[in-house]
Tab-separated table of C-alpha atoms (C1' of nucleotides) in Angstrom:
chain	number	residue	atom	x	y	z
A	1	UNK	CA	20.958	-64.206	51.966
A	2	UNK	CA	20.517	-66.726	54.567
A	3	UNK	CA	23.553	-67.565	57.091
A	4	UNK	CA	26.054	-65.112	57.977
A	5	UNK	CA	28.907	-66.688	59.108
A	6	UNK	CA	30.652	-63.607	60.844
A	7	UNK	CA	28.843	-62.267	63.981
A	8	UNK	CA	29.657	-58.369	62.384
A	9	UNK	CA	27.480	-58.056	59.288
A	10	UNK	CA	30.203	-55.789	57.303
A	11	UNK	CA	28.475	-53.209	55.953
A	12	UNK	CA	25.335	-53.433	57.352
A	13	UNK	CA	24.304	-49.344	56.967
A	14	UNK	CA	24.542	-49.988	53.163
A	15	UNK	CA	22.631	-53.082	53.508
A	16	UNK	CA	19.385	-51.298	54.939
A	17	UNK	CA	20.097	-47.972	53.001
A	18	UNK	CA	19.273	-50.528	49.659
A	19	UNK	CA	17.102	-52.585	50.703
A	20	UNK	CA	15.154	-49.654	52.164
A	21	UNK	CA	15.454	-47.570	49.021
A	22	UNK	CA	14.054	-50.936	47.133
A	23	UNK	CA	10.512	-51.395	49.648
A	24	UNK	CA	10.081	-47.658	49.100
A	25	UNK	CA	10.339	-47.607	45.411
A	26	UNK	CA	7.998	-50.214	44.874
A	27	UNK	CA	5.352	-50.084	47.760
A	28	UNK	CA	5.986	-46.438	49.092
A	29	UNK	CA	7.139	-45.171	52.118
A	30	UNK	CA	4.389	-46.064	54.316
A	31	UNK	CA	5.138	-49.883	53.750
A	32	UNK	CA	8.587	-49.531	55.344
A	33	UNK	CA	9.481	-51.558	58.129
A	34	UNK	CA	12.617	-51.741	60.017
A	35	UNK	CA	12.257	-54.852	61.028
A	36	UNK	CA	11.546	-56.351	57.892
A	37	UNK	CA	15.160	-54.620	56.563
A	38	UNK	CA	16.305	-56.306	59.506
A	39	UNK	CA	15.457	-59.597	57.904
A	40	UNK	CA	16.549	-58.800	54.665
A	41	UNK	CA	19.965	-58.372	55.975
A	42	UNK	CA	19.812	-61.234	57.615
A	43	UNK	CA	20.251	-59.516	61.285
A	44	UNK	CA	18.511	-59.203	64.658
A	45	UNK	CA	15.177	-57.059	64.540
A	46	UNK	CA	17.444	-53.843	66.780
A	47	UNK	CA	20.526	-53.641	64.319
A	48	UNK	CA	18.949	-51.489	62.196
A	49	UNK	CA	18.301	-48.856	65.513
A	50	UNK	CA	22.206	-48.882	66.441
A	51	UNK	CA	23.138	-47.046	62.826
A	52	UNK	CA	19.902	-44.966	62.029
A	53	UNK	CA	18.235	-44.771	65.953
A	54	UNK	CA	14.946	-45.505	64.700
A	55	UNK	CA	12.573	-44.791	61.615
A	56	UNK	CA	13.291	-41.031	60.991
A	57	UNK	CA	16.766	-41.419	61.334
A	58	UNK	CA	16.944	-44.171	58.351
A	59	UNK	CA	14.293	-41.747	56.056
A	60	UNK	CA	16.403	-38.804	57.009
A	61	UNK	CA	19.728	-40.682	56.071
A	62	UNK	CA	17.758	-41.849	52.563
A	63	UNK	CA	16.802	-37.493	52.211
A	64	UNK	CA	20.600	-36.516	52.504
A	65	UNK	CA	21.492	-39.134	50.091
A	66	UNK	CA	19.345	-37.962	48.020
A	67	UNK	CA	19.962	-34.389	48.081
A	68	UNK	CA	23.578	-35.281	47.768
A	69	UNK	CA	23.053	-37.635	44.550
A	70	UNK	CA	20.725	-34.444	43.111
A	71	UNK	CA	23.677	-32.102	43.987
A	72	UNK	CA	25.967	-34.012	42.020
A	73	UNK	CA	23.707	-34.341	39.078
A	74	UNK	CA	22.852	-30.795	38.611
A	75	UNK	CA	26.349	-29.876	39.256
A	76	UNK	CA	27.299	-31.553	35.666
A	77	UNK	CA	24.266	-29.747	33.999
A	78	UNK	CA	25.376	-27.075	30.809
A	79	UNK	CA	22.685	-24.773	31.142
A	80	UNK	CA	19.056	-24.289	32.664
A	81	UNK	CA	17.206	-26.355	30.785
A	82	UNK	CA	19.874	-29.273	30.854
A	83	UNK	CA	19.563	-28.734	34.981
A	84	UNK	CA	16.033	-29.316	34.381
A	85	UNK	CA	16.052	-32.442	32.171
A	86	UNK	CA	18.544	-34.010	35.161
A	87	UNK	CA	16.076	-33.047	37.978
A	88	UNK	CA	13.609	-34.988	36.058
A	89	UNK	CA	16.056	-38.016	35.227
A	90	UNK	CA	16.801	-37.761	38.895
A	91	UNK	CA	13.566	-38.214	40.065
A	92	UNK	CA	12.950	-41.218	37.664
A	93	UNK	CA	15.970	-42.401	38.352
A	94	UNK	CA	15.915	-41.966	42.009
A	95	UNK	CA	12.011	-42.367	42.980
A	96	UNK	CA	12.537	-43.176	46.391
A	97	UNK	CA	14.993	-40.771	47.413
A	98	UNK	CA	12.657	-37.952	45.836
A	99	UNK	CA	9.942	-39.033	47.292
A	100	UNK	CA	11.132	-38.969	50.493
A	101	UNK	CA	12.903	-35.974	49.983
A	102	UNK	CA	10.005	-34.056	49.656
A	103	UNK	CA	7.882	-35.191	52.257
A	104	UNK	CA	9.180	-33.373	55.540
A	105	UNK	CA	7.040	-35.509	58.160
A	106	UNK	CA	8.840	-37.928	57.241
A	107	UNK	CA	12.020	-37.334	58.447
A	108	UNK	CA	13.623	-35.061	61.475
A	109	UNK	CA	13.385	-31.182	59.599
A	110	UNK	CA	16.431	-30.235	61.867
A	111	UNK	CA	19.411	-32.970	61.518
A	112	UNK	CA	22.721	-30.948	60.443
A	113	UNK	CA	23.425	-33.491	57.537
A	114	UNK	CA	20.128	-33.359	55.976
A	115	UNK	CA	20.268	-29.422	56.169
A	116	UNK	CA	23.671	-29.379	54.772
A	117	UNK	CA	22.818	-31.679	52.026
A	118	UNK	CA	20.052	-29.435	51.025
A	119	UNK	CA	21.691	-26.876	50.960
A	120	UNK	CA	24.236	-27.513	48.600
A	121	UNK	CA	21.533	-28.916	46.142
A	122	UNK	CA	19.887	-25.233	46.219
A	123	UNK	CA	23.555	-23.899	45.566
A	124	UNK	CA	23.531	-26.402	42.503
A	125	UNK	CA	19.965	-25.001	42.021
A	126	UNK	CA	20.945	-21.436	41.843
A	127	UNK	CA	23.730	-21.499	40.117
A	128	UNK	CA	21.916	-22.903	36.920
A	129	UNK	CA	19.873	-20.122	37.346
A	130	UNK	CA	22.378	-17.793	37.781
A	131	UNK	CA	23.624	-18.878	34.061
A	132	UNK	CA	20.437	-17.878	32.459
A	133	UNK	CA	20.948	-15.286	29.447
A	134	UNK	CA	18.012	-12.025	30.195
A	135	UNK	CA	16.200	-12.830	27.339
A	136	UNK	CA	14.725	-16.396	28.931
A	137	UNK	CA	13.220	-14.466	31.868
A	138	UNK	CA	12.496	-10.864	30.511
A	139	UNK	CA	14.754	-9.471	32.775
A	140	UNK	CA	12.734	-10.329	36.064
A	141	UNK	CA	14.176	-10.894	39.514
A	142	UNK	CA	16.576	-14.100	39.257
A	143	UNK	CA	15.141	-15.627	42.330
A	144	UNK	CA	11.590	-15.639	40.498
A	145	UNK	CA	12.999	-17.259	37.461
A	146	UNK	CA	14.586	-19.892	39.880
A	147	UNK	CA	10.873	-20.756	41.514
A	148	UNK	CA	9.633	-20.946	38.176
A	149	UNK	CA	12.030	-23.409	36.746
A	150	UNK	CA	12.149	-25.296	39.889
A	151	UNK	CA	8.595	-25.437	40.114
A	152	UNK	CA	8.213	-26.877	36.658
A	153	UNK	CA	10.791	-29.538	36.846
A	154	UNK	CA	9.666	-30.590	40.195
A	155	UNK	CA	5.916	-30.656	39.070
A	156	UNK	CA	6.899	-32.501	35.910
A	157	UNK	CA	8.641	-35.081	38.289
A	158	UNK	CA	5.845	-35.474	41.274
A	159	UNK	CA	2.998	-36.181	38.368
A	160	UNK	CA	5.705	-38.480	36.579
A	161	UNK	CA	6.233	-40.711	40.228
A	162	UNK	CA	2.515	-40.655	40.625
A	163	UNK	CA	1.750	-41.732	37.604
A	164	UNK	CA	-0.438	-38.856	36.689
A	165	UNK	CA	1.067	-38.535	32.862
A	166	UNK	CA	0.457	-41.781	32.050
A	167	UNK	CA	-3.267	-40.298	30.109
A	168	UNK	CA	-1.655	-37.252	28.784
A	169	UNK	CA	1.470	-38.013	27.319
A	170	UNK	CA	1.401	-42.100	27.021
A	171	UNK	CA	4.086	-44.017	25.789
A	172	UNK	CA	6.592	-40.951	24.898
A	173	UNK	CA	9.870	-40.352	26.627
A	174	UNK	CA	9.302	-38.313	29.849
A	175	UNK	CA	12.667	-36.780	29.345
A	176	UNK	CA	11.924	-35.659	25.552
A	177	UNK	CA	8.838	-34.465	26.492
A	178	UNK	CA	9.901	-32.040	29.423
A	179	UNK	CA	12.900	-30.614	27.372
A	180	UNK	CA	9.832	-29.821	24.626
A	181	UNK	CA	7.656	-28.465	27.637
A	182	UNK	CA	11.057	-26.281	28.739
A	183	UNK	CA	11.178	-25.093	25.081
A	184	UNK	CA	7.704	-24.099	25.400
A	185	UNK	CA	7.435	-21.916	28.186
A	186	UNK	CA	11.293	-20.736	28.438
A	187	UNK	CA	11.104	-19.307	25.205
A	188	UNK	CA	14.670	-18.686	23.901
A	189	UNK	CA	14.180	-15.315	21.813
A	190	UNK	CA	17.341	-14.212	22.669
A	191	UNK	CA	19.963	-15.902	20.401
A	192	UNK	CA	21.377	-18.784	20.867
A	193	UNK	CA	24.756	-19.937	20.562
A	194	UNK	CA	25.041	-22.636	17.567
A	195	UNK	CA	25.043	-25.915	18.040
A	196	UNK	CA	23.437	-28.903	19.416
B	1	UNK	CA	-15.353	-34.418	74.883
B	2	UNK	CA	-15.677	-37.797	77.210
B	3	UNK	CA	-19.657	-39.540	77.200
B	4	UNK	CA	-21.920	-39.451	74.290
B	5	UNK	CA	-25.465	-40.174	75.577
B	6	UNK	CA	-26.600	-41.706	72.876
B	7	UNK	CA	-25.334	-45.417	71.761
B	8	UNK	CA	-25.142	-43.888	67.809
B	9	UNK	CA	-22.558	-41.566	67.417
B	10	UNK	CA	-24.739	-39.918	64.668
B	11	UNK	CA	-22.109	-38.710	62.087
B	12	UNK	CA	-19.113	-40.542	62.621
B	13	UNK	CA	-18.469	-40.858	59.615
B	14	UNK	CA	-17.552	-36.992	58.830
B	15	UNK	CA	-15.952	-36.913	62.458
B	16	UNK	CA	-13.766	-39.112	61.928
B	17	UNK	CA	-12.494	-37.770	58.217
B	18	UNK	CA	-12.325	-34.093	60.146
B	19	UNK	CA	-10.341	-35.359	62.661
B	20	UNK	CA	-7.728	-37.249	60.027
B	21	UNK	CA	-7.640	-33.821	57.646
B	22	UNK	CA	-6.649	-32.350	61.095
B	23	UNK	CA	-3.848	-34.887	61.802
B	24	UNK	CA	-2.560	-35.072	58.514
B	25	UNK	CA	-2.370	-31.785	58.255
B	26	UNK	CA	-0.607	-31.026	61.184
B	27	UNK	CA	1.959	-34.349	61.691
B	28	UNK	CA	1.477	-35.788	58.046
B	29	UNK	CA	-0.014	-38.847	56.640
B	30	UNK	CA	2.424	-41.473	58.490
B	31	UNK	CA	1.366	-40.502	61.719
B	32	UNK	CA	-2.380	-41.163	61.747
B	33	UNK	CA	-3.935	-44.193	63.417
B	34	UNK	CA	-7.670	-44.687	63.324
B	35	UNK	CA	-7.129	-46.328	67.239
B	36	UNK	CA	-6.540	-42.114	67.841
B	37	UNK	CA	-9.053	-40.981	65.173
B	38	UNK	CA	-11.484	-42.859	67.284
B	39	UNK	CA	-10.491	-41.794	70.865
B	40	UNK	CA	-10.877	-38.188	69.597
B	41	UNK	CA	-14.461	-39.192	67.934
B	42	UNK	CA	-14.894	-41.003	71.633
B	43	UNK	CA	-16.385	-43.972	70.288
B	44	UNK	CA	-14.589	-47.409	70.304
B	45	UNK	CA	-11.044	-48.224	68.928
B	46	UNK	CA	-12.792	-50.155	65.685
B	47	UNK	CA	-15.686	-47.818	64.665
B	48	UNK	CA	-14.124	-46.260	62.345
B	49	UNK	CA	-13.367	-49.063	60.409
B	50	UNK	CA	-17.419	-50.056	59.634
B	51	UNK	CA	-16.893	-46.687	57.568
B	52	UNK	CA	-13.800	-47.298	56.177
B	53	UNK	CA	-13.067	-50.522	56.072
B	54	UNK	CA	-9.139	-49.794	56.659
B	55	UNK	CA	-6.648	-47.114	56.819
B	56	UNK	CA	-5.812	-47.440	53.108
B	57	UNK	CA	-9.844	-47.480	52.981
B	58	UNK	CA	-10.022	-44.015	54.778
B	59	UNK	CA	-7.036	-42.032	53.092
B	60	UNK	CA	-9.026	-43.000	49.736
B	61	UNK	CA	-12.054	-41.276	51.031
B	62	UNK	CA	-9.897	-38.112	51.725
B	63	UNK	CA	-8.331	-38.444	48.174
B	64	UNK	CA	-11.618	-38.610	47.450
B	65	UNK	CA	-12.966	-35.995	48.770
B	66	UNK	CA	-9.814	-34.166	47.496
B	67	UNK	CA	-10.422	-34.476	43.576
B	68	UNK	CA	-13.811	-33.469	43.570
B	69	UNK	CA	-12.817	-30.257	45.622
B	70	UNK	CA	-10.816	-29.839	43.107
B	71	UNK	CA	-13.030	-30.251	40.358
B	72	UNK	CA	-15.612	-27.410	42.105
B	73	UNK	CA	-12.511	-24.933	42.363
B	74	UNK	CA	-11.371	-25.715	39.141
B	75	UNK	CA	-14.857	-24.903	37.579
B	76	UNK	CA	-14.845	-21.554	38.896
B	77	UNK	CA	-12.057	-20.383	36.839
B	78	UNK	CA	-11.954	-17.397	34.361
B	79	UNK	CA	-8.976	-18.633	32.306
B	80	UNK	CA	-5.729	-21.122	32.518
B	81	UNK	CA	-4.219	-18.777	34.177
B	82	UNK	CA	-6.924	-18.298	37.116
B	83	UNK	CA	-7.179	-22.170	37.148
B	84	UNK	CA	-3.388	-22.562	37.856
B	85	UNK	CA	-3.476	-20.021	40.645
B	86	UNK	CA	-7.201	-22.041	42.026
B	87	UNK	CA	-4.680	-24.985	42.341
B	88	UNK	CA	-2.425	-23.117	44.193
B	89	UNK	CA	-5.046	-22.098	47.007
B	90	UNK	CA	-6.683	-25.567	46.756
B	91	UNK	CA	-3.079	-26.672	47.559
B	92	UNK	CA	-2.815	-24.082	50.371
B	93	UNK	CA	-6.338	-24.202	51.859
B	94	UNK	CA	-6.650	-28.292	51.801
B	95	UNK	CA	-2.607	-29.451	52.817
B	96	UNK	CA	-4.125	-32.814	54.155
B	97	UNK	CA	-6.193	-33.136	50.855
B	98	UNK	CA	-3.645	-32.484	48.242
B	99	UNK	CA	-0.897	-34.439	50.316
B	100	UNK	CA	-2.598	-37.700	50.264
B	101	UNK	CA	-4.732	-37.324	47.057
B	102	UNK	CA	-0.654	-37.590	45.200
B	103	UNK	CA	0.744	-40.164	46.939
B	104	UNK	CA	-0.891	-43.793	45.635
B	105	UNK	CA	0.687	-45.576	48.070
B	106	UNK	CA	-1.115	-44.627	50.398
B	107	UNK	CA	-4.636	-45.507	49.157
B	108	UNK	CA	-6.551	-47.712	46.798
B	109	UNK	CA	-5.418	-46.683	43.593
B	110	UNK	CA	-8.394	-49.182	41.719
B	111	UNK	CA	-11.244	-47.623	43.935
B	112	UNK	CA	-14.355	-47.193	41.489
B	113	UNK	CA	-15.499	-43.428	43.284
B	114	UNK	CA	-11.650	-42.762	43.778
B	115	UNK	CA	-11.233	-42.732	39.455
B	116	UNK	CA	-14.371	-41.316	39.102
B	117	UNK	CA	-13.562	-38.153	41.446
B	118	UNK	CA	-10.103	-38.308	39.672
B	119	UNK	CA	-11.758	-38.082	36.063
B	120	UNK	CA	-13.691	-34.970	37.425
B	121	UNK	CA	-10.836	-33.675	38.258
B	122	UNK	CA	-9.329	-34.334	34.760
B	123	UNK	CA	-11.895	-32.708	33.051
B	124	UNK	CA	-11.971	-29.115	34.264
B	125	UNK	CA	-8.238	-29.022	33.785
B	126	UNK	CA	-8.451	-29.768	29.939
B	127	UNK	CA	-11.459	-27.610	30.058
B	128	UNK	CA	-9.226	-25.219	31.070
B	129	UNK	CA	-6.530	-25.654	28.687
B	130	UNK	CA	-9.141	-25.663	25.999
B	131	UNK	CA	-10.015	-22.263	26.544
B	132	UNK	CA	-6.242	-21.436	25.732
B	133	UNK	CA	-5.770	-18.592	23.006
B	134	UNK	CA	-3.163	-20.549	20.493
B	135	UNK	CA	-0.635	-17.174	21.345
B	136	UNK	CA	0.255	-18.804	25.228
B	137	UNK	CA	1.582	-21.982	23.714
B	138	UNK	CA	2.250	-21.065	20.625
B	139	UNK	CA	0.345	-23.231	18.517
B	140	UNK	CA	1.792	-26.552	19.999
B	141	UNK	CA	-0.462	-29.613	21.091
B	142	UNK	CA	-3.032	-29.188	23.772
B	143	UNK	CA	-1.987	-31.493	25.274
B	144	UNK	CA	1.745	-30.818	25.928
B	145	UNK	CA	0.337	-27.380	27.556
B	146	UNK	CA	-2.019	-29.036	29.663
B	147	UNK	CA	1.018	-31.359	31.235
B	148	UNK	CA	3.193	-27.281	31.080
B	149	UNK	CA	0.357	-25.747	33.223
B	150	UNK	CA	-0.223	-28.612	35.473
B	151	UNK	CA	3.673	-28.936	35.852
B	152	UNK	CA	4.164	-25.224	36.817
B	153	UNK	CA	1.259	-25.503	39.502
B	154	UNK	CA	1.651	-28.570	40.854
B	155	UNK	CA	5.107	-28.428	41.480
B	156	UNK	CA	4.615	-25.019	42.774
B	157	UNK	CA	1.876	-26.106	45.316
B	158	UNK	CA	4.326	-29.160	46.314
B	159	UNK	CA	7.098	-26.973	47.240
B	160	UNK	CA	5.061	-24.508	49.006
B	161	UNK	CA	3.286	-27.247	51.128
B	162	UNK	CA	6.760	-28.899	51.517
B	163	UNK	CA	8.043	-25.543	53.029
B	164	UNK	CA	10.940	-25.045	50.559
B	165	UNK	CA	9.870	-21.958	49.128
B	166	UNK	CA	10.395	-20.314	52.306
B	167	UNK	CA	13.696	-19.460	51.427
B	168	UNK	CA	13.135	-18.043	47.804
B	169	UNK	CA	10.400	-16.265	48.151
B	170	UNK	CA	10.374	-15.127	51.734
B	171	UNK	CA	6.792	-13.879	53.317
B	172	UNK	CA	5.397	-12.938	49.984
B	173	UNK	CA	2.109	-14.270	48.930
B	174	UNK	CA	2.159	-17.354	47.498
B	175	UNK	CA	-0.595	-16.482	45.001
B	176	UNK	CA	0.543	-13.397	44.261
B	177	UNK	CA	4.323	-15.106	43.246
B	178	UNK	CA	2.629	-17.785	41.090
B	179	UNK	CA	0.590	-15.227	39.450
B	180	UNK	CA	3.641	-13.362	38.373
B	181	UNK	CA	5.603	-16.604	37.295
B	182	UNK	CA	2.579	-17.464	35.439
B	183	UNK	CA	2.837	-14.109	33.573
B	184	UNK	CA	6.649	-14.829	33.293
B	185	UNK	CA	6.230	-18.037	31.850
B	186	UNK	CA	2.503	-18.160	29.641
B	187	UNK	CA	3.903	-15.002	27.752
B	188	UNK	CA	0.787	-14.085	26.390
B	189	UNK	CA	2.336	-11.927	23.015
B	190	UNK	CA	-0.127	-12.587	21.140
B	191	UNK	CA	-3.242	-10.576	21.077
B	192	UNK	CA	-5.732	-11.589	23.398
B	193	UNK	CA	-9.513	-11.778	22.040
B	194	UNK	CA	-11.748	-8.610	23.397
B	195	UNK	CA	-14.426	-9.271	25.520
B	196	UNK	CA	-13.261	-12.704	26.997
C	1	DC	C1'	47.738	-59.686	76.339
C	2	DG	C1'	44.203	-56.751	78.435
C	3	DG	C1'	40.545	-53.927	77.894
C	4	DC	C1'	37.393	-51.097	75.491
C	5	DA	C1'	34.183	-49.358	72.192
C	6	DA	C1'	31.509	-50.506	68.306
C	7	DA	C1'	28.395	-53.852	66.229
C	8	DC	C1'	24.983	-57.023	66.977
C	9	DT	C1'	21.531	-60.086	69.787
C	10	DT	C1'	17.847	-61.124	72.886
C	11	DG	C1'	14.019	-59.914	75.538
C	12	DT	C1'	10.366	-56.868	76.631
C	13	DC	C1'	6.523	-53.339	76.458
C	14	DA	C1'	3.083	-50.339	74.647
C	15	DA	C1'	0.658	-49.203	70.496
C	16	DT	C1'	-1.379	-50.259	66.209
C	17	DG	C1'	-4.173	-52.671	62.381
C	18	DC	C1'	-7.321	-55.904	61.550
C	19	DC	C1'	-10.503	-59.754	62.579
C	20	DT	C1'	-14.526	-61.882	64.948
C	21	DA	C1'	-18.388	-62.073	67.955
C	22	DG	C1'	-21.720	-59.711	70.461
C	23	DA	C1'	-24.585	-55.646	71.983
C	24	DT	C1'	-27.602	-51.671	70.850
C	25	DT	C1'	-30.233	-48.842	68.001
C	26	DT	C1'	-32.782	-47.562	64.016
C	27	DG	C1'	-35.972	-47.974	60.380
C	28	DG	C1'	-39.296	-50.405	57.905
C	29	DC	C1'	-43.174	-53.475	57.288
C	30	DG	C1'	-47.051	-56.295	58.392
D	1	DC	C1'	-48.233	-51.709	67.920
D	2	DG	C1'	-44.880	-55.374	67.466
D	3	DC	C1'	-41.123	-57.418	65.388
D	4	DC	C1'	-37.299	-58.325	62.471
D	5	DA	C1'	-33.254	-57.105	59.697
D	6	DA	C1'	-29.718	-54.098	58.809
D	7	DA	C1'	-26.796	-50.558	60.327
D	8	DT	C1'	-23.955	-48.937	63.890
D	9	DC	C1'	-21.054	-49.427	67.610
D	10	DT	C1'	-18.521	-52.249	71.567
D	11	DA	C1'	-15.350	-55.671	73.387
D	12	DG	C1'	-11.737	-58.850	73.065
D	13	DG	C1'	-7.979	-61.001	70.877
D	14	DC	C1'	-3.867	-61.769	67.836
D	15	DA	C1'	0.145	-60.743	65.016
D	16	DT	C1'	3.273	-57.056	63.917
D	17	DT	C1'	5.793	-53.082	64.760
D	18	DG	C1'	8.855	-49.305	66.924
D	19	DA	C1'	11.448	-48.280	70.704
D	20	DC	C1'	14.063	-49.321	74.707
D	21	DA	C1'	17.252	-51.906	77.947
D	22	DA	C1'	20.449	-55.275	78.996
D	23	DG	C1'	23.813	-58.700	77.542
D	24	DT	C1'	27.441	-60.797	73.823
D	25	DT	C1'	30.653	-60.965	70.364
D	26	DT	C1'	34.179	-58.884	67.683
D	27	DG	C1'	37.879	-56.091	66.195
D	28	DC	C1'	41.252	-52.930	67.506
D	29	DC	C1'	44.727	-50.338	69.948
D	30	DG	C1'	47.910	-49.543	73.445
DNA sequence: CGGCAAACTTGTCAATGCCTAGATTTGGCG
DNA sequence: CGCCAAATCTAGGCATTGACAAGTTTGCCG
């Protein structure tokens, strides 16, 4: 830290993308301050503003990332319930680009990027769904099927961040115990292929 | 609104926690400021905070006042499957509640009528798993199908306040779509007692 | 070499959270 | 009835923050 010696910081976006990702995963979004990231980088209290405008901008900019890191991780996923055990790493992973993800007043609902970013997590989303054999859901609408797995992994993750399953399931491995909660409730009658 | 008469506000107290469910329901958590809770209570810009001590002080009241809501609807319920789709409406009915009673950063996560509330809470959901015919879950540990129901509703209820099931599920009742995933996903094959 | 746009700084203003001291009211108790 | 203590609310002040408006420096391109 200390003294830069160059007037231009260099990469000063990155900078405050990190070291904003860092305050939010330990103290939460509401601690945030952009003038704090400003010291951290070692610049003036307004050189945040000129690459993010103002707070929004930077949470927004942390939302896309995220939704772009999530797109990437579910695009590598074999079947459902692998998409669903990397939604979960994700969120562990990644806790403050879920959590800001998820919480809309946080950042500006309409910015192009964001919306873009989103949306090509739910194609990720929907095309793990998409692979699912008929037995898993009975046959139902696909779109249902999609909510429900969604809603699982995402509820697994939320009471994982705010650590809510720290009672229930202790010490284990969250990730070993939401592939056995996926085993539970997307019961596989239909054959499997062998393997694994 | 403008001059009380009297000197006392007489309930300020429950004004001012009506007024923040209001703002946090409509802008979100990060933009309330007791300075405006007070100007809409009209009393002075640090009254509120001889009932709350601070902001962190006053979200932990709502949280609060969120888990033992919770713990009233949750009592009410028939069966696991009623006490998932209580969630969902204490989700939908109390937005400002359920927001800030998940996110720790935002209040005092050590308060003694905070953990009590929360233990309330705790207890009518594994009363509700309890009642669980060993069919839905097949025989597995309590335990893990407590943290499957809670998963399935709490993410559901996240996603729906976050306004990204708008897409999936279109103008259908919320409900009325968790009640069928719940059927999707709790197969209930094995024969339910008579009688209840 | 000239100029121009991006990156960064400095200064400023209103708003907020929180603290302290003081004013007013209420309730209780002799 | 009178009085005191605690509860409730007001008033003022201070440090911090977000946002805005000029200026400055730097790198780049013709």
């Amino acid at each position: 830290m200390s003294s830069r010696r160059t007037y231009h910081h260099g990469d000063l976006r990155q900078a405050v993308l990190t070291a904003a990702l860092d305050v939010i995963a330990t103290e939460g979004p509401s601690a945030l301050s952009l003038r704090d990231l400003a010291r951290r980088a070692g610049v003036s209290h307004a050189a945040p503003a000129h690459h993010f405008k103002d707070r929004a901008g930077l949470l927004t900019a942390v939302a896309t990332e995220g939704f772009d890191l999530l797109a990437v991780a579910l695009g590598e996923a074999a079947d459902l319930k692998d998409a669903g055990v990397r939604y979960v790493r994700f969120a562990a992973d990644h806790p403050a680009h879920f959590q800001v993800m998820f919480q809309p007043d946080l950042h500006r609902p309409d910015d192009p990027d964001l919306l873009a970013a989103k949306e090509r997590a739910g194609d990720r989303l929907r095309a793990g769904v998409a692979g699912l054999p008929g037995g898993g859901t009975r046959g139902t609408d696909p779109r249902l099927a999609g909510v429900a797995a969604w809603s699982l992994a995402h509820g697994f993750a939320t009471l994982l961040l705010s650590h809510n399953l720290e009672g229930p399931i202790g010490e284990q491995d969250p990730e070993e115990v939401f592939r056995t909660l996926a085993r539970l409730l997307f019961a596989d009658d239909a054959p499997q292929p062998p393997g694994e």
